[in-house]
mmCIF file of C-alpha atoms in Angstrom:
data_model
loop_
_atom_site.group_PDB
_atom_site.id
_atom_site.type_symbol
_atom_site.label_atom_id
_atom_site.label_comp_id
_atom_site.label_asym_id
_atom_site.label_seq_id
_atom_site.Cartn_x
_atom_site.Cartn_y
_atom_site.Cartn_z
ATOM 1 C CA MET A 29 268.471 54.462 372.195
ATOM 2 C CA PRO A 30 266.522 57.161 370.538
ATOM 3 C CA HIS A 31 267.992 57.793 366.663
ATOM 4 C CA SER A 32 268.570 60.812 364.903
ATOM 5 C CA PHE A 33 267.201 59.751 361.633
ATOM 6 C CA PRO A 34 267.664 61.664 358.417
ATOM 7 C CA ASP A 35 264.846 63.867 357.540
ATOM 8 C CA GLU A 36 264.222 62.518 353.958
ATOM 9 C CA LEU A 37 264.166 58.907 355.451
ATOM 10 C CA VAL A 38 261.676 59.609 357.996
ATOM 11 C CA GLN A 39 259.358 61.492 355.409
ATOM 12 C CA ALA A 40 259.839 58.443 352.736
ATOM 13 C CA GLN A 41 258.535 56.400 355.834
ATOM 14 C CA ARG A 42 255.593 58.576 356.623
ATOM 15 C CA ASP A 43 254.903 58.794 352.492
ATOM 16 C CA TRP A 44 255.144 54.556 352.779
ATOM 17 C CA TYR A 45 252.160 54.611 355.336
ATOM 18 C CA THR A 46 250.178 57.153 353.820
ATOM 19 C CA THR A 47 250.364 55.317 350.553
ATOM 20 C CA TYR A 48 249.773 52.138 351.901
ATOM 21 C CA ARG A 49 246.660 53.329 353.766
ATOM 22 C CA GLU A 50 245.517 55.154 350.277
ATOM 23 C CA LEU A 51 245.743 51.502 348.653
ATOM 24 C CA ALA A 52 243.894 49.880 351.706
ATOM 25 C CA ALA A 53 240.975 52.325 351.100
ATOM 26 C CA SER A 54 240.859 52.141 347.328
ATOM 27 C CA ALA A 55 241.178 48.310 347.367
ATOM 28 C CA GLY A 56 239.977 47.095 343.741
ATOM 29 C CA ALA A 57 240.032 50.957 342.310
ATOM 30 C CA GLY A 58 241.626 49.851 338.770
ATOM 31 C CA SER A 59 244.900 51.728 337.611
ATOM 32 C CA ARG A 60 244.955 53.835 341.019
ATOM 33 C CA THR A 61 245.876 50.543 342.796
ATOM 34 C CA THR A 62 248.597 49.845 340.410
ATOM 35 C CA VAL A 63 249.906 53.424 340.801
ATOM 36 C CA LEU A 64 249.913 53.040 344.782
ATOM 37 C CA ARG A 65 251.255 49.524 344.568
ATOM 38 C CA ARG A 66 254.319 50.936 342.172
ATOM 39 C CA ARG A 67 254.760 53.891 344.601
ATOM 40 C CA LEU A 68 254.949 51.611 347.348
ATOM 41 C CA VAL A 69 257.723 49.406 345.865
ATOM 42 C CA ARG A 70 259.985 52.934 345.102
ATOM 43 C CA LEU A 71 259.201 53.769 348.786
ATOM 44 C CA SER A 72 260.522 50.640 350.085
ATOM 45 C CA VAL A 73 263.701 50.709 348.000
ATOM 46 C CA ARG A 74 264.271 54.154 348.808
ATOM 47 C CA ILE A 75 263.774 53.641 352.709
ATOM 48 C CA SER A 76 265.689 50.018 352.563
ATOM 49 C CA ALA A 77 268.435 51.031 350.616
ATOM 50 C CA HIS A 78 269.032 54.760 352.467
ATOM 51 C CA PRO A 79 272.797 54.759 353.425
ATOM 52 C CA TYR A 80 271.616 55.846 356.976
ATOM 53 C CA TRP A 81 271.408 52.198 357.856
ATOM 54 C CA ALA A 82 274.855 51.531 357.059
ATOM 55 C CA THR A 83 276.055 53.690 360.111
ATOM 56 C CA LEU A 84 274.376 51.451 362.288
ATOM 57 C CA PRO A 85 276.176 48.431 362.354
ATOM 58 C CA GLY A 86 274.530 45.471 364.638
ATOM 59 C CA THR A 87 271.756 47.792 365.432
ATOM 60 C CA ALA A 88 270.082 48.531 361.803
ATOM 61 C CA PRO A 89 267.056 46.114 362.981
ATOM 62 C CA ALA A 90 266.201 47.999 366.022
ATOM 63 C CA ALA A 91 266.533 51.534 364.418
ATOM 64 C CA ARG A 92 264.396 50.216 361.673
ATOM 65 C CA MET A 93 261.628 49.284 364.126
ATOM 66 C CA GLU A 94 261.940 52.757 366.003
ATOM 67 C CA LEU A 95 261.649 54.466 362.470
ATOM 68 C CA LYS A 96 258.520 52.841 361.445
ATOM 69 C CA GLN A 97 256.743 53.045 365.257
ATOM 70 C CA MET A 98 257.659 56.652 365.091
ATOM 71 C CA THR A 99 256.300 57.310 361.664
ATOM 72 C CA TRP A 100 253.085 54.883 362.237
ATOM 73 C CA ASP A 101 252.301 56.764 365.589
ATOM 74 C CA ALA A 102 252.578 60.119 364.276
ATOM 75 C CA ARG A 103 250.334 59.321 360.947
ATOM 76 C CA ALA A 104 247.740 56.558 362.587
ATOM 77 C CA PRO A 105 244.213 57.234 362.948
ATOM 78 C CA ARG A 106 242.619 57.171 366.159
ATOM 79 C CA ARG A 107 241.033 53.864 366.114
ATOM 80 C CA ALA A 108 242.691 50.803 366.248
ATOM 81 C CA PRO A 109 244.790 50.022 363.057
ATOM 82 C CA HIS A 110 244.311 46.667 361.136
ATOM 83 C CA HIS A 111 248.248 46.263 360.525
ATOM 84 C CA SER A 112 250.963 46.881 362.561
ATOM 85 C CA PRO A 113 254.204 48.771 362.263
ATOM 86 C CA ASP A 114 255.962 45.717 362.081
ATOM 87 C CA GLN A 115 255.165 45.000 358.397
ATOM 88 C CA THR A 116 257.142 45.506 355.445
ATOM 89 C CA PRO A 117 258.295 48.901 355.453
#
């Protein structure tokens, strides 16, 4: 069943993937790596603690995967990804 995710939750997940890709592309870039890792942590907390998940008793894990797949597909490069959307956030 498709879920109607709140816009801020969708945007946070998109931002997470964008930041993750930036971090992967800048591996070993000193302080920039630290900034990106901290941003990932903040986004992870925002996503996992979002009140929307409490409205889905028993179905939150499936909805979480749907959100990840939806945002991964929308932002993914055209070549095969190195990491699958089932990784943390």
